[in-house]
Short mmCIF file of C-alpha atoms in Angstrom, two decimals:
data_model
loop_
_atom_site.label_atom_id
_atom_site.label_comp_id
_atom_site.label_asym_id
_atom_site.label_seq_id
_atom_site.Cartn_x
_atom_site.Cartn_y
_atom_site.Cartn_z
CA MET A 1 -5.31 -19.44 24.21
CA THR A 2 -1.97 -21.09 24.87
CA SER A 3 -0.16 -21.99 28.09
CA GLY A 4 2.82 -19.72 27.58
CA LYS A 5 5.63 -18.58 25.36
CA GLN A 6 7.20 -22.02 25.12
CA LEU A 7 4.04 -23.59 23.72
CA LYS A 8 3.58 -20.75 21.23
CA ALA A 9 7.17 -21.11 20.08
CA ARG A 10 6.77 -24.86 19.58
CA VAL A 11 3.55 -24.42 17.61
CA ARG A 12 5.01 -21.76 15.34
CA ASP A 13 8.19 -23.76 14.85
CA ARG A 14 6.09 -26.68 13.69
CA MET A 15 4.09 -24.40 11.36
CA ALA A 16 7.32 -23.16 9.79
CA ARG A 17 8.63 -26.70 9.31
CA THR A 18 5.45 -28.40 8.13
CA GLY A 19 3.41 -25.59 6.59
CA GLU A 20 0.43 -26.54 8.77
CA ARG A 21 -2.20 -24.10 9.97
CA TYR A 22 -2.00 -22.92 13.56
CA ALA A 23 -4.81 -25.11 14.89
CA VAL A 24 -3.39 -28.25 13.29
CA ALA A 25 0.15 -27.57 14.52
CA ARG A 26 -1.14 -26.76 17.99
CA ALA A 27 -3.12 -30.00 18.16
CA HIS A 28 0.01 -31.97 17.24
CA VAL A 29 2.11 -30.17 19.86
CA LEU A 30 -0.48 -30.67 22.59
CA GLY A 31 -1.07 -34.30 21.59
CA ALA A 32 -3.43 -36.33 23.74
CA ALA A 33 -3.58 -33.50 26.27
CA GLY A 34 -5.76 -31.64 23.78
CA GLY A 35 -6.99 -28.42 25.30
CA SER A 36 -10.09 -26.56 26.35
CA GLY A 37 -13.05 -26.23 24.03
CA PRO A 38 -13.53 -23.43 21.52
CA VAL A 39 -13.66 -19.84 22.73
CA VAL A 40 -17.03 -18.07 22.67
CA ASP A 41 -16.88 -14.31 22.14
CA ALA A 42 -19.98 -12.09 22.14
CA GLY A 43 -22.09 -15.19 21.56
CA TRP A 44 -19.99 -16.30 18.58
CA THR A 45 -18.01 -19.54 18.72
CA LEU A 46 -14.51 -19.30 17.23
CA ARG A 47 -14.10 -22.59 15.37
CA GLY A 48 -11.12 -21.78 13.12
CA GLY A 49 -10.91 -23.24 9.64
CA THR A 50 -8.66 -23.48 6.60
CA ASP A 51 -10.25 -22.14 3.41
CA PRO A 52 -11.38 -18.54 4.03
CA ASP A 53 -14.56 -18.83 1.94
CA THR A 54 -15.94 -22.13 3.15
CA ALA A 55 -14.73 -21.69 6.73
CA ALA A 56 -16.57 -18.36 6.90
CA LEU A 57 -19.79 -19.88 5.62
CA ALA A 58 -19.48 -23.04 7.73
CA ASN A 59 -19.03 -20.94 10.86
CA VAL A 60 -21.97 -18.67 10.00
CA LEU A 61 -24.24 -21.65 9.34
CA ALA A 62 -23.19 -23.32 12.60
CA HIS A 63 -23.95 -20.10 14.46
CA ARG A 64 -27.39 -19.83 12.87
CA GLY A 65 -28.27 -23.46 13.43
CA VAL A 66 -28.40 -24.41 9.75
CA THR A 67 -27.46 -28.07 9.25
CA GLY A 68 -27.75 -30.97 6.87
CA PRO A 69 -30.11 -33.86 7.64
CA ASP A 70 -27.34 -35.77 9.42
CA GLY A 71 -25.48 -32.95 11.13
CA PRO A 72 -23.36 -29.87 10.50
CA LEU A 73 -22.53 -28.55 7.05
CA THR A 74 -18.79 -28.81 7.43
CA GLU A 75 -16.06 -26.84 5.72
CA PRO A 76 -14.92 -29.84 3.59
CA LEU A 77 -18.47 -30.54 2.42
CA LEU A 78 -19.12 -26.87 1.63
CA LEU A 79 -15.87 -26.76 -0.34
CA LEU A 80 -17.30 -29.48 -2.58
CA VAL A 81 -20.69 -27.77 -2.91
CA GLY A 82 -18.99 -24.55 -4.05
CA GLY A 83 -17.25 -26.28 -6.92
CA GLY A 84 -14.30 -27.79 -5.09
CA LEU A 85 -10.83 -27.42 -6.45
CA GLY A 86 -9.29 -25.31 -9.16
CA ALA A 87 -5.90 -24.72 -10.73
CA GLY A 88 -4.26 -21.49 -11.73
CA TYR A 89 -0.88 -19.92 -12.40
CA ILE A 90 -0.11 -16.37 -13.49
CA LEU A 91 3.21 -14.52 -13.29
CA TRP A 92 2.42 -10.82 -13.19
CA GLU A 93 5.01 -8.23 -14.19
CA PHE A 94 4.25 -4.65 -13.21
CA ALA A 95 6.09 -1.87 -15.02
CA HIS A 96 5.42 0.82 -12.41
CA ASP A 97 7.78 -0.76 -9.87
CA ASP A 98 9.36 -3.53 -11.96
CA SER A 99 7.83 -6.14 -9.64
CA ARG A 100 7.12 -9.79 -10.44
CA VAL A 101 4.29 -11.51 -8.57
CA VAL A 102 3.36 -15.20 -8.71
CA THR A 103 -0.37 -15.84 -8.33
CA LEU A 104 -1.64 -19.37 -7.74
CA GLY A 105 -5.25 -20.54 -7.66
CA PHE A 106 -6.38 -23.71 -5.90
CA THR A 107 -10.17 -23.41 -5.82
CA HIS A 108 -12.97 -23.38 -8.36
CA SER A 109 -13.41 -19.89 -9.86
CA TRP A 110 -10.52 -18.60 -7.73
CA GLN A 111 -10.16 -15.54 -9.95
CA TYR A 112 -13.69 -14.35 -9.05
CA VAL A 113 -13.75 -13.25 -5.43
CA ASP A 114 -17.33 -14.01 -4.39
CA ARG A 115 -18.42 -16.57 -7.00
CA ARG A 116 -17.83 -19.70 -4.92
CA LEU A 117 -19.90 -18.49 -2.00
CA ALA A 118 -22.65 -17.35 -4.35
CA ALA A 119 -22.77 -20.80 -5.94
CA THR A 120 -22.70 -22.52 -2.56
CA VAL A 121 -25.63 -20.67 -0.99
CA GLU A 122 -27.64 -20.99 -4.22
CA ARG A 123 -27.12 -24.74 -4.50
CA LEU A 124 -28.10 -25.22 -0.86
CA GLY A 125 -31.19 -23.04 -1.27
CA LEU A 126 -30.24 -20.75 1.61
CA ASP A 127 -32.03 -17.48 2.30
CA VAL A 128 -29.33 -14.83 2.00
CA THR A 129 -28.95 -11.11 1.35
CA TRP A 130 -26.13 -9.65 -0.74
CA SER A 131 -25.12 -6.02 -0.41
CA ARG A 132 -22.85 -4.51 -3.06
CA THR A 133 -23.09 -0.78 -2.50
CA GLY A 134 -20.30 1.40 -3.83
CA GLY A 135 -20.68 4.02 -1.10
CA ALA A 136 -18.62 3.64 2.06
CA VAL A 137 -21.17 5.39 4.28
CA ALA A 138 -24.06 3.21 3.08
CA ALA A 139 -21.89 0.09 3.42
CA ALA A 140 -20.93 0.97 6.99
CA ARG A 141 -24.58 1.54 7.89
CA ALA A 142 -25.62 -1.77 6.33
CA LEU A 143 -23.01 -3.62 8.36
CA ALA A 144 -23.99 -1.81 11.55
CA ARG A 145 -27.65 -2.72 11.01
CA ALA A 146 -26.77 -6.37 10.47
CA LEU A 147 -24.70 -6.53 13.66
CA ALA A 148 -27.36 -4.69 15.66
CA ALA A 149 -29.85 -7.32 14.50
CA GLY A 150 -27.51 -10.10 15.64
CA ASP A 151 -26.63 -11.16 12.10
CA PRO A 152 -22.96 -11.98 11.41
CA ALA A 153 -21.81 -10.70 8.03
CA VAL A 154 -19.27 -12.04 5.55
CA VAL A 155 -17.20 -9.19 4.09
CA TRP A 156 -14.14 -8.89 1.85
CA PRO A 157 -11.54 -6.47 3.28
CA ASP A 158 -8.23 -5.55 1.69
CA ARG A 159 -5.51 -7.25 3.75
CA TYR A 160 -3.27 -4.19 3.88
CA HIS A 161 -5.93 -1.84 5.23
CA VAL A 162 -7.53 -4.29 7.65
CA GLY A 163 -4.25 -4.01 9.52
CA TYR A 164 -3.66 -7.19 11.48
CA TRP A 165 -1.50 -8.83 8.77
CA HIS A 166 0.92 -5.87 8.96
CA LEU A 167 1.67 -5.87 5.25
CA PRO A 168 3.99 -3.33 3.58
CA ALA A 169 2.54 -0.38 1.64
CA PHE A 170 3.33 -1.86 -1.78
CA LEU A 171 0.58 -4.45 -1.11
CA ASP A 172 -2.03 -1.72 -0.64
CA GLY A 173 -5.02 -2.63 -2.79
CA HIS A 174 -3.92 -6.18 -3.61
CA GLY A 175 -7.16 -7.50 -2.14
CA GLY A 176 -7.93 -10.14 0.43
CA HIS A 177 -10.19 -12.98 1.44
CA PRO A 178 -13.60 -13.10 3.17
CA VAL A 179 -13.89 -12.81 6.94
CA VAL A 180 -16.87 -12.80 9.30
CA VAL A 181 -17.75 -9.70 11.29
CA TYR A 182 -19.94 -10.83 14.17
CA ALA A 183 -20.09 -8.04 16.77
CA ALA A 184 -19.36 -4.37 17.42
CA SER A 185 -17.88 -2.93 20.57
CA GLY A 186 -17.33 0.80 20.80
CA ASP A 187 -15.25 1.91 17.84
CA ARG A 188 -14.10 -1.64 17.04
CA VAL A 189 -15.61 -4.70 15.40
CA HIS A 190 -14.99 -8.37 16.17
CA VAL A 191 -13.59 -10.26 13.18
CA ASP A 192 -13.33 -14.02 12.65
CA ASP A 193 -10.55 -14.76 10.16
CA ARG A 194 -10.42 -18.48 11.06
CA THR A 195 -9.21 -17.29 14.45
CA LEU A 196 -9.32 -19.20 17.73
CA ALA A 197 -9.44 -16.19 20.07
CA PRO A 198 -11.11 -12.75 19.84
CA LEU A 199 -9.68 -10.46 17.18
CA THR A 200 -10.90 -6.86 16.97
CA VAL A 201 -10.28 -4.20 14.34
CA PRO A 202 -11.02 -0.45 14.40
CA THR A 203 -14.30 0.06 12.59
CA ALA A 204 -12.76 2.83 10.48
CA ASP A 205 -9.99 0.47 9.32
CA LEU A 206 -12.50 -2.20 8.31
CA ASP A 207 -14.64 0.34 6.45
CA ARG A 208 -11.59 1.56 4.54
CA ALA A 209 -10.45 -2.00 3.81
CA ARG A 210 -13.86 -3.00 2.47
CA ALA A 211 -13.92 -0.02 0.10
CA ARG A 212 -10.39 -0.40 -1.26
CA VAL A 213 -10.77 -2.86 -4.17
CA GLY A 214 -13.10 -1.61 -6.87
CA SER A 215 -14.19 -4.93 -8.36
CA TYR A 216 -15.87 -6.07 -5.13
CA ARG A 217 -16.07 -2.85 -3.12
CA ASN A 218 -18.19 -3.16 0.04
CA THR A 219 -19.58 -6.59 -0.85
CA MET A 220 -21.38 -8.19 2.08
CA LEU A 221 -23.21 -11.49 2.52
CA VAL A 222 -25.71 -12.08 5.32
CA VAL A 223 -27.37 -15.48 5.83
CA ARG A 224 -31.00 -15.14 6.88
CA SER A 225 -31.75 -18.87 7.19
CA SER A 226 -31.94 -19.90 10.82
CA ASP A 227 -32.56 -23.14 12.73
CA ALA A 228 -33.16 -24.95 9.46
CA VAL A 229 -32.23 -28.28 7.90
CA VAL A 230 -31.19 -28.45 4.27
CA PRO A 231 -33.35 -31.27 2.84
CA ALA A 232 -31.52 -34.48 1.96
CA ASP A 233 -32.41 -34.33 -1.73
CA ARG A 234 -31.28 -30.71 -1.93
CA LEU A 235 -27.98 -31.52 -0.25
CA ARG A 236 -27.38 -34.50 -2.51
CA ALA A 237 -27.97 -32.39 -5.60
CA ALA A 238 -25.74 -29.61 -4.27
CA VAL A 239 -22.85 -31.96 -3.52
CA ARG A 240 -23.15 -33.73 -6.84
CA ASP A 241 -23.38 -30.45 -8.79
CA GLY A 242 -20.31 -29.14 -6.97
CA LEU A 243 -18.30 -32.28 -7.76
CA VAL A 244 -19.33 -32.17 -11.41
CA ALA A 245 -18.20 -28.53 -11.48
CA THR A 246 -14.81 -29.61 -10.13
CA VAL A 247 -14.36 -32.21 -12.85
CA GLU A 248 -15.51 -29.93 -15.65
CA HIS A 249 -13.45 -26.97 -14.45
CA LEU A 250 -10.20 -28.86 -13.96
CA SER A 251 -10.68 -30.70 -17.25
CA GLY A 252 -10.68 -27.40 -19.15
CA SER A 253 -8.04 -26.31 -21.63
CA SER A 254 -7.05 -22.98 -20.09
CA THR A 255 -3.35 -22.69 -19.31
CA SER A 256 -4.11 -20.12 -16.61
CA PHE A 257 -7.32 -21.42 -14.99
CA ALA A 258 -7.37 -25.23 -15.37
CA LEU A 259 -4.99 -28.18 -14.98
CA PRO A 260 -2.84 -27.21 -18.01
CA ALA A 261 -1.67 -24.29 -15.83
CA TRP A 262 0.54 -26.69 -13.84
CA ARG A 263 2.10 -28.09 -17.04
CA LYS A 264 2.74 -24.57 -18.36
CA TRP A 265 4.31 -23.47 -15.08
CA SER A 266 6.50 -26.57 -15.04
CA ARG A 267 7.86 -25.67 -18.48
CA LEU A 268 8.34 -21.97 -17.73
CA LEU A 269 10.39 -22.67 -14.62
CA VAL A 270 13.23 -24.02 -16.78
CA ASP A 271 12.63 -22.62 -20.30
CA GLU A 272 15.52 -20.26 -21.01
CA ARG A 273 14.05 -18.98 -24.29
CA ALA A 274 10.48 -18.18 -23.26
CA VAL A 275 9.79 -14.52 -22.52
CA LYS A 276 7.77 -15.53 -19.44
CA GLY A 277 10.22 -18.24 -18.42
CA TRP A 278 11.73 -17.88 -14.96
CA PRO A 279 15.33 -17.87 -16.25
CA ALA A 280 14.50 -14.76 -18.30
CA VAL A 281 12.08 -13.01 -15.96
CA PHE A 282 14.36 -13.39 -12.96
CA ALA A 283 17.68 -13.06 -14.77
CA ASP A 284 18.45 -9.97 -12.67
CA ARG A 285 17.04 -11.73 -9.56
CA ARG A 286 14.78 -8.77 -8.85
CA GLY A 287 11.75 -10.02 -6.94
CA LEU A 288 13.01 -13.60 -6.88
CA LEU A 289 12.62 -14.15 -3.13
CA ARG A 290 9.15 -12.64 -3.28
CA ALA A 291 8.22 -15.15 -5.98
CA LEU A 292 9.64 -18.16 -4.13
CA ALA A 293 8.16 -17.09 -0.81
CA GLY A 294 4.87 -16.45 -2.59
CA VAL A 295 4.83 -20.04 -3.77
CA TRP A 296 5.41 -21.37 -0.23
CA GLU A 297 2.80 -19.07 1.29
CA ALA A 298 0.19 -19.89 -1.37
CA VAL A 299 0.71 -23.65 -1.28
CA GLU A 300 1.04 -24.18 2.47
CA PRO A 301 -1.90 -23.64 4.87
CA ALA A 302 0.45 -21.73 7.20
CA GLY A 303 0.14 -18.67 4.97
CA MET A 304 -2.67 -16.09 4.86
CA GLY A 305 -4.88 -18.16 2.54
CA GLY A 306 -5.99 -21.74 2.82
CA GLY A 307 -3.16 -23.40 0.91
CA HIS A 308 -3.61 -26.02 -1.81
CA LEU A 309 -6.72 -27.49 -0.07
CA ARG A 310 -6.23 -30.98 -1.53
CA GLY A 311 -6.49 -32.50 1.94
CA VAL A 312 -9.69 -30.59 2.76
CA PHE A 313 -11.13 -31.77 -0.56
CA ALA A 314 -10.23 -35.35 0.37
CA ASP A 315 -12.11 -34.97 3.66
CA GLY A 316 -15.06 -33.66 1.67
CA LEU A 317 -15.01 -36.71 -0.61
CA VAL A 318 -15.29 -39.00 2.40
CA GLN A 319 -18.31 -37.05 3.63
CA ALA A 320 -19.79 -36.89 0.13
CA ALA A 321 -19.62 -40.68 -0.09
CA ALA A 322 -22.13 -40.86 2.77
CA VAL A 323 -24.32 -38.04 1.47
CA LEU A 324 -24.57 -39.52 -2.02
CA GLY A 325 -24.50 -43.17 -0.99
CA GLU A 326 -21.48 -43.63 -3.25
CA PRO A 327 -18.69 -45.48 -1.38
CA ALA A 328 -16.31 -45.13 -4.33
CA LEU A 329 -15.96 -41.41 -3.55
CA ALA A 330 -14.25 -42.26 -0.27
CA GLY A 331 -11.80 -44.36 -2.28
CA GLU A 332 -10.88 -41.26 -4.30
CA ALA A 333 -9.83 -39.37 -1.20
CA GLU A 334 -6.41 -40.98 -0.87
CA ARG A 335 -5.50 -39.88 -4.40
CA TRP A 336 -5.97 -36.27 -3.33
CA ARG A 337 -4.16 -36.73 -0.03
CA GLU A 338 -1.15 -38.02 -1.96
CA ILE A 339 -1.41 -35.04 -4.32
CA GLY A 340 -1.42 -32.80 -1.25
CA ARG A 341 1.85 -34.38 -0.15
CA ARG A 342 3.29 -33.63 -3.58
CA TRP A 343 2.32 -29.98 -3.21
CA HIS A 344 4.07 -29.87 0.15
CA LEU A 345 7.27 -31.15 -1.48
CA LEU A 346 6.99 -28.43 -4.10
CA ALA A 347 6.67 -25.76 -1.41
CA GLU A 348 9.64 -27.20 0.49
CA THR A 349 11.69 -27.03 -2.70
CA ALA A 350 10.70 -23.44 -3.45
CA LEU A 351 11.69 -22.17 -0.02
CA PRO A 352 14.32 -24.55 1.42
CA ASP A 353 14.76 -24.11 5.15
CA ASP A 354 18.33 -25.39 5.21
CA VAL A 355 19.26 -21.83 4.19
CA PRO A 356 19.37 -19.80 7.46
CA ALA A 357 17.80 -16.62 6.09
CA ILE A 358 14.99 -18.60 4.49
CA ALA A 359 14.42 -20.64 7.64
CA ARG A 360 14.05 -17.40 9.58
CA LEU A 361 11.67 -16.04 6.95
CA ARG A 362 9.46 -19.11 7.34
CA GLU A 363 9.54 -18.79 11.13
CA LEU A 364 8.45 -15.16 10.95
CA THR A 365 5.68 -15.93 8.47
CA ALA A 366 4.38 -18.63 10.81
CA THR A 367 4.62 -16.25 13.75
CA VAL A 368 2.49 -13.64 12.02
CA SER A 369 -0.11 -16.20 10.89
CA GLY A 370 -0.11 -17.92 14.28
CA ALA A 371 -0.48 -14.65 16.14
CA VAL A 372 -3.48 -13.74 13.96
CA ALA A 373 -5.08 -17.02 15.07
CA GLU A 374 -4.38 -15.95 18.66
CA GLY A 375 -6.42 -12.78 18.14
CA ASP A 376 -5.77 -9.55 20.01
CA ALA A 377 -3.49 -11.38 22.45
CA GLY A 378 -0.99 -11.86 19.61
CA ALA A 379 -1.04 -8.27 18.38
CA ALA A 380 2.36 -7.17 19.66
CA GLU A 381 4.12 -10.37 18.57
CA ARG A 382 2.74 -10.32 15.03
CA ALA A 383 3.59 -6.63 14.60
CA ALA A 384 7.19 -7.24 15.65
CA ALA A 385 7.47 -10.40 13.55
CA ALA A 386 6.03 -8.68 10.49
CA GLU A 387 8.48 -5.80 10.82
CA GLU A 388 11.43 -8.22 10.87
CA LEU A 389 9.90 -10.38 8.14
CA TRP A 390 9.57 -7.60 5.59
CA ARG A 391 12.98 -6.19 6.50
CA LEU A 392 14.49 -9.63 5.91
CA ARG A 393 12.62 -10.08 2.64
CA ASP A 394 13.90 -6.72 1.45
CA GLU A 395 17.47 -7.52 2.53
CA HIS A 396 17.45 -10.82 0.60
CA ALA A 397 15.17 -9.73 -2.26
CA GLY A 398 17.29 -11.54 -4.84
CA ALA A 399 17.06 -14.81 -2.83
CA PRO A 400 19.98 -16.13 -0.73
CA LEU A 401 20.76 -18.97 -3.15
CA ASP A 402 23.79 -19.31 -5.39
CA GLU A 403 23.24 -19.92 -9.11
CA ALA A 404 23.81 -23.65 -8.91
CA ARG A 405 21.35 -24.05 -6.04
CA LEU A 406 18.82 -21.83 -7.77
CA ALA A 407 19.03 -23.93 -10.93
CA ARG A 408 18.40 -27.06 -8.86
CA VAL A 409 15.44 -25.41 -7.17
CA ARG A 410 13.85 -24.50 -10.51
CA THR A 411 14.52 -27.93 -12.00
CA THR A 412 13.15 -29.81 -9.01
CA MET A 413 10.08 -27.57 -8.83
CA SER A 414 9.49 -28.28 -12.52
CA GLU A 415 9.73 -32.02 -11.91
CA HIS A 416 7.31 -31.83 -8.99
CA LEU A 417 4.82 -29.87 -11.09
CA THR A 418 5.01 -32.36 -13.93
CA ALA A 419 4.19 -35.14 -11.46
CA ILE A 420 1.41 -33.06 -9.88
CA HIS A 421 -0.16 -32.36 -13.27
CA ARG A 422 -0.19 -36.05 -14.15
CA ALA A 423 -1.54 -37.06 -10.75
CA GLU A 424 -4.30 -34.44 -10.75
CA ALA A 425 -5.31 -35.25 -14.33
CA SER A 426 -5.56 -38.93 -13.39
CA ALA A 427 -7.51 -38.13 -10.20
CA VAL A 428 -9.94 -35.88 -12.07
CA ALA A 429 -10.56 -38.58 -14.69
CA SER A 430 -11.13 -41.15 -11.95
CA LEU A 431 -13.52 -38.85 -10.09
CA GLY A 432 -15.37 -38.17 -13.31
CA ALA A 433 -15.78 -41.90 -13.89
CA VAL A 434 -17.29 -42.33 -10.40
CA LEU A 435 -19.73 -39.53 -11.20
CA GLY A 436 -20.53 -41.01 -14.58
CA ARG A 437 -19.03 -38.08 -16.48
#
């Protein structure tokens, strides 16, 4: 996977500094030397990816030989087909443990766990089977049958119970993202969570993780289409429908699930009178580091999710320009790349690495995420890093920032969000004009 501890350390250091995903950081560290091709495990090629949903589907389709008329159905293109980008901000306050949790959404329909994949496979006209049984025994049997038939399955495990993220108990039942289960070996299953080397999980742990969250308990998606080409007219319609969904969704008026969410969050970061304003909610500093770290981990691809995905969307626009024969779409891509850079600045502001404890926190987060990408070979390192990470987060729960620095952090984050809202609103309007909306 890597050529030694020094390379791993350099990759993870870059992840912590830049917020990049493991594969991207590794490619930069290796430079022109590159590396060997992708790892093949039990007949499954580990291709990595960024967005959990579209990476899972892209990898399944590649495995089954399902393509577009001009080549693979890539992760960026599938992101567009599924409705593209979204916007969302919610600050949860839970009375049972007096916790405060920041939730950010960056994809279309982010608040509905399986809706994007459902829309994607429907628009592409793929032959798929959904299983949504509530019973754990029946769900385990359905998965076993799929694997025995050689069919990889997309499932939605709870991150705490699936184990390899090594999360603390208070995150039990907080959900997770889709992964691909592609093989069984003894009492373990092989899981692709955008990994680049084999990652296995005890079957019992996966079964428990799949059954944990009631709203999507034991959901499973199996693609039946095989060695097929999505017709050109079907693909064009799917891409166009997905882009229209992006424009319509982001143009909505919701202050939680559309672009106004960024404007609301910008105001609440500095509003000292609002009940949900950060100055009031975090007046006692309880949960403050969790909130700030949550922003960094949600925005940057180095976290457990896919990050803000504006760059992946830009890549999709370039590909969509060819699919739709609309060169102006490629011209829209740079707008979204610039917006992605703005999101990176926001994340840097939220969790500044010139503070030693915060720098170490970022390093440990990158180590855990990087070691997941390294599969079973990284098991011991990610377990040790996670133990230190959560101990450090508990030790500095109120955030290691003095009041003056904290005020500057909130103010600068607010300014970044105001600029992001304006830039995204302008980019959405421009994209709508290209689409004739």
